[in-house]
Structures are given as C-alpha cells and as structure tokens.
Coordinates of C-alpha atoms in Angstrom, one line a residue:
M1072 CA 6.2 23.7 0.5
V1073 CA 6.2 26.5 -2.0
T1074 CA 9.3 26.8 -4.2
G1075 CA 8.5 29.9 -6.2
K1076 CA 5.9 32.5 -7.0
G1077 CA 4.4 30.4 -9.7
D1078 CA 4.2 27.2 -7.7
I1079 CA 0.7 25.8 -7.3
S1080 CA 1.3 24.7 -3.7
G1081 CA 0.2 28.0 -2.1
W1082 CA -3.0 27.9 -4.1
L1083 CA -3.7 24.3 -3.0
V1084 CA -3.5 24.9 0.7
R1085 CA -5.8 28.0 0.7
P1086 CA -9.4 27.5 1.8
A1087 CA -11.8 26.0 -0.7
G1088 CA -14.9 27.8 -1.7
R1089 CA -18.4 26.6 -0.9
H1090 CA -19.0 25.5 -4.4
L1091 CA -16.3 22.9 -4.2
W1092 CA -17.7 21.4 -1.0
A1093 CA -21.2 21.4 -2.5
A1094 CA -19.9 19.6 -5.6
L1095 CA -18.1 17.0 -3.4
V1096 CA -21.1 16.4 -1.2
L1097 CA -23.3 16.0 -4.3
L1098 CA -21.0 13.6 -5.9
L1099 CA -20.4 11.4 -2.9
G1100 CA -24.1 11.4 -2.1
A1101 CA -25.0 10.4 -5.7
L1102 CA -22.4 7.6 -5.6
T1103 CA -23.7 6.3 -2.3
A1104 CA -27.4 6.5 -3.2
H1105 CA -26.8 4.7 -6.5
T1106 CA -25.0 1.9 -4.7
V1107 CA -27.9 1.6 -2.3
R1108 CA -30.3 1.1 -5.2
V1109 CA -28.3 -1.4 -7.2
T1110 CA -26.7 -3.7 -4.6
S1111 CA -27.8 -6.1 -1.9
D1112 CA -26.1 -7.0 1.4
G1113 CA -24.0 -3.9 1.0
G1114 CA -22.2 -5.1 -2.1
M1115 CA -21.0 -8.4 -3.6
D1116 CA -17.7 -8.5 -1.6
N1117 CA -19.3 -7.5 1.7
A1118 CA -22.0 -10.2 1.1
I1119 CA -19.2 -12.9 1.1
V1120 CA -18.1 -11.9 4.6
V1121 CA -21.6 -11.5 5.9
D1122 CA -22.7 -14.9 4.4
A1123 CA -19.7 -16.5 6.1
A1124 CA -20.9 -15.0 9.4
R1125 CA -24.4 -16.3 8.8
T1126 CA -23.0 -19.7 8.1
W1127 CA -21.1 -19.7 11.4
L1128 CA -24.2 -18.5 13.3
A1129 CA -26.1 -21.4 11.7
G1130 CA -23.4 -23.9 13.0
G1131 CA -21.3 -24.3 9.8
S1132 CA -17.8 -23.3 8.9
P1133 CA -17.3 -19.9 7.2
Y1134 CA -14.4 -21.5 5.2
D1135 CA -16.9 -23.7 3.3
D1136 CA -16.9 -20.7 0.8
P1137 CA -13.5 -20.7 -0.9
H1138 CA -13.9 -17.0 -1.6
F1139 CA -13.9 -16.1 2.1
L1140 CA -10.2 -15.1 2.3
Y1141 CA -10.2 -13.5 5.8
L1142 CA -8.9 -14.4 9.2
P1143 CA -11.3 -15.9 11.8
S1144 CA -11.5 -12.6 13.6
A1145 CA -13.3 -11.2 10.5
V1146 CA -16.2 -13.7 11.1
L1147 CA -16.9 -12.2 14.5
A1148 CA -16.6 -8.6 13.1
A1149 CA -19.2 -9.4 10.5
A1150 CA -21.6 -11.2 12.9
P1151 CA -23.4 -7.9 13.8
Q1152 CA -24.1 -7.4 10.1
A1153 CA -25.5 -10.9 9.8
L1154 CA -28.1 -10.0 12.5
L1155 CA -29.3 -6.9 10.7
P1156 CA -32.1 -6.9 8.1
R1157 CA -30.8 -6.9 4.5
S1158 CA -32.6 -3.6 3.8
V1159 CA -30.5 -1.9 6.6
L1160 CA -27.3 -3.4 5.2
D1161 CA -28.1 -2.0 1.8
V1162 CA -27.9 1.5 3.2
L1163 CA -25.4 1.1 6.0
V1164 CA -22.5 -0.5 4.2
P1165 CA -22.2 2.0 1.2
V1166 CA -22.3 4.9 3.7
A1167 CA -19.7 3.2 5.9
V1168 CA -17.4 2.5 2.9
T1169 CA -17.7 6.1 1.6
T1170 CA -17.1 7.5 5.1
A1171 CA -14.0 5.3 5.6
L1172 CA -12.5 6.5 2.3
A1173 CA -13.2 10.1 3.2
L1174 CA -11.7 9.8 6.6
G1175 CA -8.7 8.0 5.2
W1176 CA -8.2 11.0 2.8
A1177 CA -8.5 13.4 5.8
C1178 CA -5.8 11.5 7.7
A1179 CA -3.5 11.5 4.7
L1180 CA -3.9 15.3 4.5
R1181 CA -3.1 15.8 8.1
L1182 CA -0.1 13.5 7.8
H1183 CA 1.3 16.0 5.3
R1184 CA 0.1 19.0 7.4
V1185 CA -2.4 20.1 4.7
P1186 CA -5.5 21.9 6.2
L1187 CA -8.7 20.0 6.0
H1188 CA -10.5 23.1 4.6
S1189 CA -8.0 23.6 1.8
R1190 CA -8.6 23.3 -1.9
L1191 CA -6.6 20.2 -2.1
A1192 CA -8.8 18.6 0.5
A1193 CA -11.9 19.2 -1.6
L1194 CA -10.4 18.7 -5.1
G1195 CA -8.4 15.7 -4.1
L1196 CA -11.4 13.7 -2.8
L1197 CA -13.5 15.0 -5.7
G1198 CA -10.8 13.8 -8.2
L1199 CA -10.6 10.4 -6.5
A1200 CA -14.4 9.9 -6.5
A1201 CA -15.0 11.2 -10.1
G1202 CA -11.7 10.4 -11.9
F1203 CA -10.5 7.1 -10.4
A1204 CA -12.8 4.2 -11.3
P1205 CA -11.7 1.9 -8.5
F1206 CA -13.2 4.4 -5.9
G1207 CA -16.7 3.8 -7.2
Q1208 CA -16.1 0.1 -7.6
L1209 CA -14.9 -0.2 -4.0
V1210 CA -18.1 1.5 -2.8
R1211 CA -20.3 -0.7 -5.0
L1212 CA -18.5 -3.9 -3.9
G1213 CA -18.5 -3.0 -0.2
N1214 CA -15.1 -4.5 0.0
W1215 CA -13.3 -4.4 3.3
T1216 CA -10.3 -2.9 1.7
A1217 CA -11.9 0.3 2.9
T1218 CA -10.7 -0.5 6.4
A1219 CA -7.1 -0.6 5.2
A1220 CA -7.6 2.6 3.2
L1221 CA -8.5 4.3 6.5
A1222 CA -6.1 2.4 8.8
L1223 CA -2.9 3.1 6.8
P1224 CA -3.0 6.9 6.8
L1225 CA -4.2 6.9 10.4
C1226 CA -1.3 4.7 11.3
L1227 CA 1.2 7.0 9.6
L1228 CA -0.4 10.1 11.1
L1229 CA 0.1 8.6 14.6
A1230 CA 3.7 7.5 13.7
S1231 CA 4.6 11.0 12.5
R1232 CA 3.6 12.3 15.9
G1233 CA 5.7 9.7 17.7
R1234 CA 2.8 7.4 18.7
W1235 CA 4.2 4.3 17.2
V1236 CA 2.5 1.8 19.6
A1237 CA -0.9 3.3 18.8
A1238 CA 0.1 3.1 15.1
G1239 CA 0.9 -0.6 15.5
A1240 CA -2.4 -1.2 17.2
V1241 CA -4.2 0.4 14.3
V1242 CA -2.5 -1.7 11.7
G1243 CA -3.0 -4.8 13.8
A1244 CA -6.7 -4.2 14.1
A1245 CA -6.9 -3.6 10.3
V1246 CA -5.1 -6.9 9.7
A1247 CA -7.5 -8.7 12.0
L1248 CA -10.3 -7.5 9.7
K1249 CA -8.4 -8.1 6.4
P1250 CA -4.7 -9.1 6.1
L1251 CA -4.0 -6.5 3.4
L1252 CA -1.7 -4.3 5.6
A1253 CA 0.5 -7.2 6.7
P1254 CA 3.5 -5.8 4.6
M1255 CA 3.5 -2.8 7.0
V1256 CA 5.4 -5.0 9.4
L1257 CA 8.5 -4.1 7.4
L1258 CA 8.0 -0.3 8.2
F1259 CA 8.2 -1.1 11.9
L1260 CA 11.3 -3.2 11.3
F1261 CA 12.9 -0.4 9.3
A1262 CA 12.1 2.0 12.2
R1263 CA 13.2 -0.5 14.9
R1264 CA 10.0 0.1 16.8
W1265 CA 10.0 -3.2 18.6
R1266 CA 7.2 -2.5 21.1
A1267 CA 4.9 -1.2 18.4
L1268 CA 5.8 -4.2 16.2
A1269 CA 4.9 -6.6 19.0
V1270 CA 1.5 -4.8 19.4
L1271 CA 0.9 -5.1 15.7
L1272 CA 1.5 -8.8 15.7
L1273 CA -0.3 -9.5 18.9
V1274 CA -3.6 -7.8 18.1
P1275 CA -4.5 -9.9 15.0
S1276 CA -3.0 -13.1 16.4
A1277 CA -5.0 -12.8 19.7
A1278 CA -8.1 -11.9 17.9
S1279 CA -7.8 -14.7 15.4
V1280 CA -7.0 -17.3 18.0
A1281 CA -9.9 -16.2 20.2
A1282 CA -12.3 -16.2 17.2
G1283 CA -10.9 -19.5 15.9
L1284 CA -11.8 -21.3 19.1
L1285 CA -15.5 -20.4 18.4
L1286 CA -15.4 -21.8 14.9
P1287 CA -16.2 -25.5 14.0
D1288 CA -13.1 -25.4 11.8
P1289 CA -10.6 -23.4 13.8
T1290 CA -7.7 -24.0 11.4
G1291 CA -9.8 -23.5 8.3
F1292 CA -7.8 -20.4 7.2
F1293 CA -4.5 -22.4 7.1
T1294 CA -5.9 -25.7 5.8
R1295 CA -8.3 -24.4 3.2
T1296 CA -7.8 -20.7 2.5
L1297 CA -4.0 -20.5 2.3
P1298 CA -3.7 -23.5 -0.1
F1299 CA -6.4 -21.9 -2.3
L1300 CA -4.4 -18.7 -2.5
L1301 CA -1.0 -20.4 -3.0
H1302 CA -2.4 -22.4 -5.9
G1303 CA -3.6 -19.1 -7.6
D1304 CA -7.2 -19.0 -6.3
D1305 CA -9.6 -20.0 -9.1
A1306 CA -10.3 -19.3 -12.8
F1307 CA -12.9 -16.7 -12.1
L1308 CA -10.9 -14.6 -9.6
R1309 CA -7.8 -14.9 -11.8
L1310 CA -9.5 -12.9 -14.6
Y1311 CA -9.6 -9.8 -12.4
E1312 CA -6.2 -10.0 -10.7
A1313 CA -3.7 -7.2 -11.5
S1314 CA -0.6 -8.9 -10.2
P1315 CA 2.0 -9.8 -12.9
A1316 CA 2.0 -13.3 -11.5
A1317 CA -1.7 -13.6 -12.6
V1318 CA -1.6 -11.4 -15.8
L1319 CA 1.6 -12.7 -17.5
P1320 CA 0.4 -16.3 -17.7
R1321 CA -2.6 -15.0 -19.6
L1322 CA -0.1 -13.7 -22.2
G1323 CA 1.6 -17.0 -22.6
V1324 CA 4.3 -16.7 -19.9
P1325 CA 4.8 -19.9 -17.9
G1326 CA 3.3 -19.6 -14.4
A1327 CA 6.6 -20.3 -12.6
V1328 CA 8.5 -17.7 -14.7
A1329 CA 5.7 -15.1 -14.0
G1330 CA 5.8 -15.8 -10.3
A1331 CA 9.6 -15.5 -10.2
L1332 CA 9.5 -12.2 -12.0
A1333 CA 6.8 -10.9 -9.7
L1334 CA 8.8 -12.0 -6.7
L1335 CA 11.9 -10.3 -8.0
A1336 CA 10.1 -7.1 -8.7
A1337 CA 8.6 -7.1 -5.2
A1338 CA 12.1 -7.7 -3.7
V1339 CA 13.5 -4.7 -5.6
G1340 CA 10.5 -2.6 -4.5
V1341 CA 11.2 -3.4 -0.8
G1342 CA 14.8 -2.4 -1.3
C1343 CA 13.7 0.9 -2.8
A1344 CA 11.4 1.5 0.1
Y1345 CA 14.2 0.9 2.5
R1346 CA 16.3 3.3 0.6
R1347 CA 13.6 5.9 0.9
W1348 CA 13.2 5.3 4.7
C1349 CA 17.0 5.9 5.1
G1350 CA 16.9 8.9 2.8
P1351 CA 16.4 12.6 3.3
G1352 CA 13.2 14.7 3.3
P1353 CA 10.3 15.6 5.6
V1354 CA 9.1 12.8 7.9
P1355 CA 5.6 12.8 6.4
L1356 CA 7.0 12.2 2.9
R1357 CA 9.3 9.5 4.1
L1358 CA 6.5 7.7 5.9
A1359 CA 4.1 8.0 3.1
E1360 CA 6.5 7.0 0.2
T1361 CA 8.2 4.2 2.2
S1362 CA 4.7 2.7 3.0
A1363 CA 3.5 3.1 -0.6
G1364 CA 6.6 1.4 -1.8
L1365 CA 6.1 -1.5 0.6
M1366 CA 2.4 -1.9 -0.3
L1367 CA 2.9 -1.7 -4.0
S1368 CA 5.7 -4.3 -3.8
A1369 CA 3.2 -6.6 -2.0
F1370 CA 0.6 -6.0 -4.7
L1371 CA 3.0 -7.0 -7.4
V1372 CA 3.3 -10.5 -6.0
S1373 CA 0.2 -11.1 -3.8
R1374 CA -2.7 -13.3 -4.9
P1375 CA -5.2 -11.9 -5.2
S1376 CA -4.4 -8.3 -6.2
Y1377 CA -7.2 -6.0 -7.4
N1378 CA -7.3 -2.5 -8.7
H1379 CA -9.1 -1.1 -5.7
Y1380 CA -6.1 -2.1 -3.5
L1381 CA -4.5 1.1 -4.9
L1382 CA -6.9 3.2 -2.8
V1383 CA -4.7 2.2 0.1
V1384 CA -1.7 4.0 -1.2
L1385 CA -2.9 6.6 -3.7
P1386 CA -4.4 9.1 -1.2
L1387 CA -1.1 9.1 0.7
L1388 CA 0.8 10.0 -2.4
L1389 CA -1.7 12.5 -3.7
A1390 CA -1.9 14.4 -0.4
G1391 CA 1.8 15.0 -0.6
L1392 CA 1.3 17.1 -3.8
P1393 CA 2.2 20.4 -2.1
Y1394 CA 5.7 19.2 -1.4
A1395 CA 8.2 20.1 -4.2
G1396 CA 9.9 16.6 -4.0
A1397 CA 6.7 14.5 -3.9
V1398 CA 6.2 11.6 -6.2
A1399 CA 2.8 13.0 -7.1
R1400 CA 4.6 15.7 -9.1
R1401 CA 6.2 13.2 -11.4
P1402 CA 4.5 12.8 -14.9
W1403 CA 4.5 9.0 -14.8
F1404 CA 2.5 9.1 -11.5
W1405 CA -0.4 10.6 -13.5
L1406 CA 0.2 8.6 -16.7
A1407 CA -0.2 5.4 -14.6
L1408 CA -3.7 6.5 -13.6
V1409 CA -5.0 7.2 -17.1
P1410 CA -6.3 3.6 -17.7
Q1411 CA -8.4 4.0 -14.6
L1412 CA -10.4 7.0 -15.9
P1413 CA -14.1 6.0 -15.7
G1414 CA -16.2 5.9 -18.9
V1415 CA -13.2 5.5 -21.3
T1416 CA -13.4 2.6 -23.8
W1417 CA -10.0 1.0 -24.5
P1418 CA -9.6 -0.9 -27.8
W1419 CA -9.4 -4.7 -27.4
L1420 CA -10.0 -4.3 -23.6
E1421 CA -13.7 -3.6 -23.7
P1422 CA -14.8 -6.9 -22.0
G1423 CA -14.9 -6.6 -18.2
R1424 CA -12.7 -9.7 -17.8
R1425 CA -9.9 -8.1 -19.7
R1426 CA -9.8 -5.1 -17.3
A1427 CA -7.0 -6.8 -15.5
F1428 CA -4.5 -5.8 -18.2
R1429 CA -5.3 -2.1 -17.6
D1430 CA -5.1 -2.6 -13.9
A1431 CA -1.7 -4.4 -14.2
F1432 CA -0.4 -1.5 -16.3
T1433 CA -1.5 1.0 -13.6
L1434 CA 0.0 -1.1 -10.8
C1435 CA 3.3 -1.8 -12.5
V1436 CA 3.9 1.8 -13.8
L1437 CA 2.9 3.2 -10.4
A1438 CA 5.2 0.8 -8.6
V1439 CA 8.2 1.6 -10.9
T1440 CA 7.5 5.3 -10.5
V1441 CA 7.4 5.2 -6.7
G1442 CA 10.5 2.9 -6.7
R1443 CA 12.5 5.1 -8.9
H1444 CA 11.5 8.1 -6.9
C1445 CA 12.5 6.4 -3.7
V1446 CA 16.0 5.8 -5.1
R1447 CA 16.7 8.9 -7.2
G1448 CA 14.3 11.6 -6.3
T1449 CA 14.5 12.0 -2.6
G1450 CA 17.0 14.8 -2.6
E1451 CA 14.5 17.3 -3.9
A1452 CA 12.7 17.4 -0.6
D1453 CA 15.8 17.8 1.6
G1454 CA 17.6 20.8 3.1
P1455 CA 16.1 24.1 4.2
R1456 CA 12.9 23.5 2.3
E1457 CA 11.6 21.3 5.1
A1458 CA 11.4 24.3 7.3
S1459 CA 9.6 26.1 4.5
V1460 CA 7.1 23.3 4.2
E1461 CA 6.1 23.6 7.9
R1462 CA 6.0 27.4 7.8
R1463 CA 3.9 27.7 4.6
T1464 CA 1.5 25.0 5.8
A1465 CA 1.0 26.8 9.1
L1466 CA 0.2 29.9 7.1
G1467 CA -2.3 27.9 5.0
S1468 CA -4.1 26.6 8.0
A1469 CA -4.2 30.0 9.8

C-alpha cells in the first residue's frame, strides 16, 4: 500500500485522533438534526414511497402516482412506515439514511482492508458529508438510494471473502427495495458465479411476485411505470436528470441522437469494466473498480439518473486511496467532483433546475476517468506490491 517514504498511505491508515471523530459526530449530528427540522415524512422522496404504501393500505393502487418508480416489493417494505406517526418518521428516516451511508463507508473501508479507526475512515466520511453536496441532499430527500449505498460495498466485501451467494442475496434484497443495483448482474456474469446470480435474480423476483399478488394492480410496474420511464419520465423530473440522454436534448441535440450516444457510452463503459475484471491488481480494487465502472455506465443511460446516485460508487473508489494504483489517485477523479462542492455559485447555473448540467459534468468525467483507468491504469497495482498492501494494512490495524 505504501510505495515510498513520502507516500501518504501510511499516514492515512494510522489511528485517527479524538478530535477527528468529534468533528465527524458533530457534523453528522448537525446534518441529521437540520433534516429533522425542515422535512416531513422523512424527506420528499421517502414520502413518495410512504404515500404509495398508504394508498395501498387504503385499497388503492400505489402506481396511481407516476413518480412511484419502485417494484411492488417496495410497497410492503414501506408499509411499516405508513403505520407510524409522521412525527416519528421525521426523526427515524434521516437517522436511518445517515446510518446507512456511514455503514456503507465502513464496508468500503473493510473491503480495502483499511482499519475502521484510521484517519482515512474519519476524514473520508467527513469529506463526503461536508464536501460532497449530494450527501446532504440524499439525507434531506430520504431517498432509498441509501439502501444501495450500503448494499453494494457490503456485497463486494462478502464477495472478496468468497461468499458470493450471500453477496447475491444482498444485491437481490437491495433491488427488491429499489432497482438501482440491477447492473450488478453483470459482475456475477463476469465472475461466472451462477448460483449467486440465481439467488440475486430470485430474491427480487419472488418478493415482487408475492407483493404484486396483494396489490389491486399487480402489473402496474410494467404497464404504467416502465412506459413512463421509457418515454423519458416527465418535464419536471427531466430538469434534474444527469444522464446525457436527458441533458443533451436540453442543449438542442435530438432526443434519438442523445439516447444513442448515451447507449454507446454505456456499452464502452461495460467493456472497460470487463477489461478491469480480467486485469491485474488486488482483488478489492478489481471488485470496486469493476463495479464502479458498471454502475457509472448504467447511470449514463438510465432514466432517471440523479447526482445522489454517485454515492453508490464514490465511497468504494475513495476507500481505495491507500493503494498506489487506485483511481482515487488520479487528478481527474478529484476534478470531476469540483462542481459538487456545496456553497459554490457557478455562473449561469445558479437556478436549481440548471443543476443537472453540473451533475452531468461530474457523472461523465468520473465515468471517463474510471473507464480509462480500467483499461490503461491497472498495471500500477500489480506485482509484488499486492503483498505489500496486505502487509502494511495489517500493520496499520495492529
């Protein structure tokens, strides 16, 4: 993990001081408390799912709301929230989202064998919460993307330890709640883990079929939600989408051309991810960077595609910083994140509905950086350094 006397890796894996942990607790506490004060039903996005569950409990179809974009299994998962008082949800959901993001970061650290008491553990989460605007936005929205932000690093942690079936079950459960991690099917195909792949597909399928039988409109997801997505959702949601397929038409590019370009970019990204999977380097880096490549490729073409989706992949890449060959050591990785600094006013992009242009820049630059790294930069983590990685990490956790 350390390549020389002046390398920062050794400093990062040493134990963090109490002042760093105090600052982290204070920041997360302030963010959560502020969200409790200014939101209702746990946030706007969580309220959509809870309202769908309330509609179902009242005898209606949750798919009457076109903005409910989840599988039927999510309705049953949200039903307990629908039975709770709103005042309880206002506190419970922001705490749960913040906790899920923190646990996802912890799993990403353990995937890369970084000690949980290290400076990187404290500084990384502090940087995400204070320096990456989508972190706070996700907490305030209460979006169920937080489940994917926890499930993906947990899945990869299990896979790195040879527990692929359990990893498939984790991804399957996350897809049942929100289909965001569906592209991870390709990782299991790359790895030829057929039993784990079967589990991944079976869990959300069985959960959705069972839940659908309890709904008045069992096929609503296919007859109403999918057409809504395939036609580019609606004018309101389109203003906040970061996918090139949504942003380019706002710049005058024909929709068909924009969709074809996005699809081509996604296909190239999948090819780069496969190249990374077959390439050299430590297993944790291969798992993290292959998965990041797959997810970023999906975000390029999926509708919708929002900036907080990046919290699914960013912790995985950031936690690999101690490795000499990690993508987080490339300058364009950090330049891609500059538009997401909170509190910065960007000329001509001040209105909130123009934020998608900044988000698209971050998504595209990050996808290109990861893709290029997957193809050209994998050799840096190969060879005898892998043994050094494990040895130095063990020293850091001692």
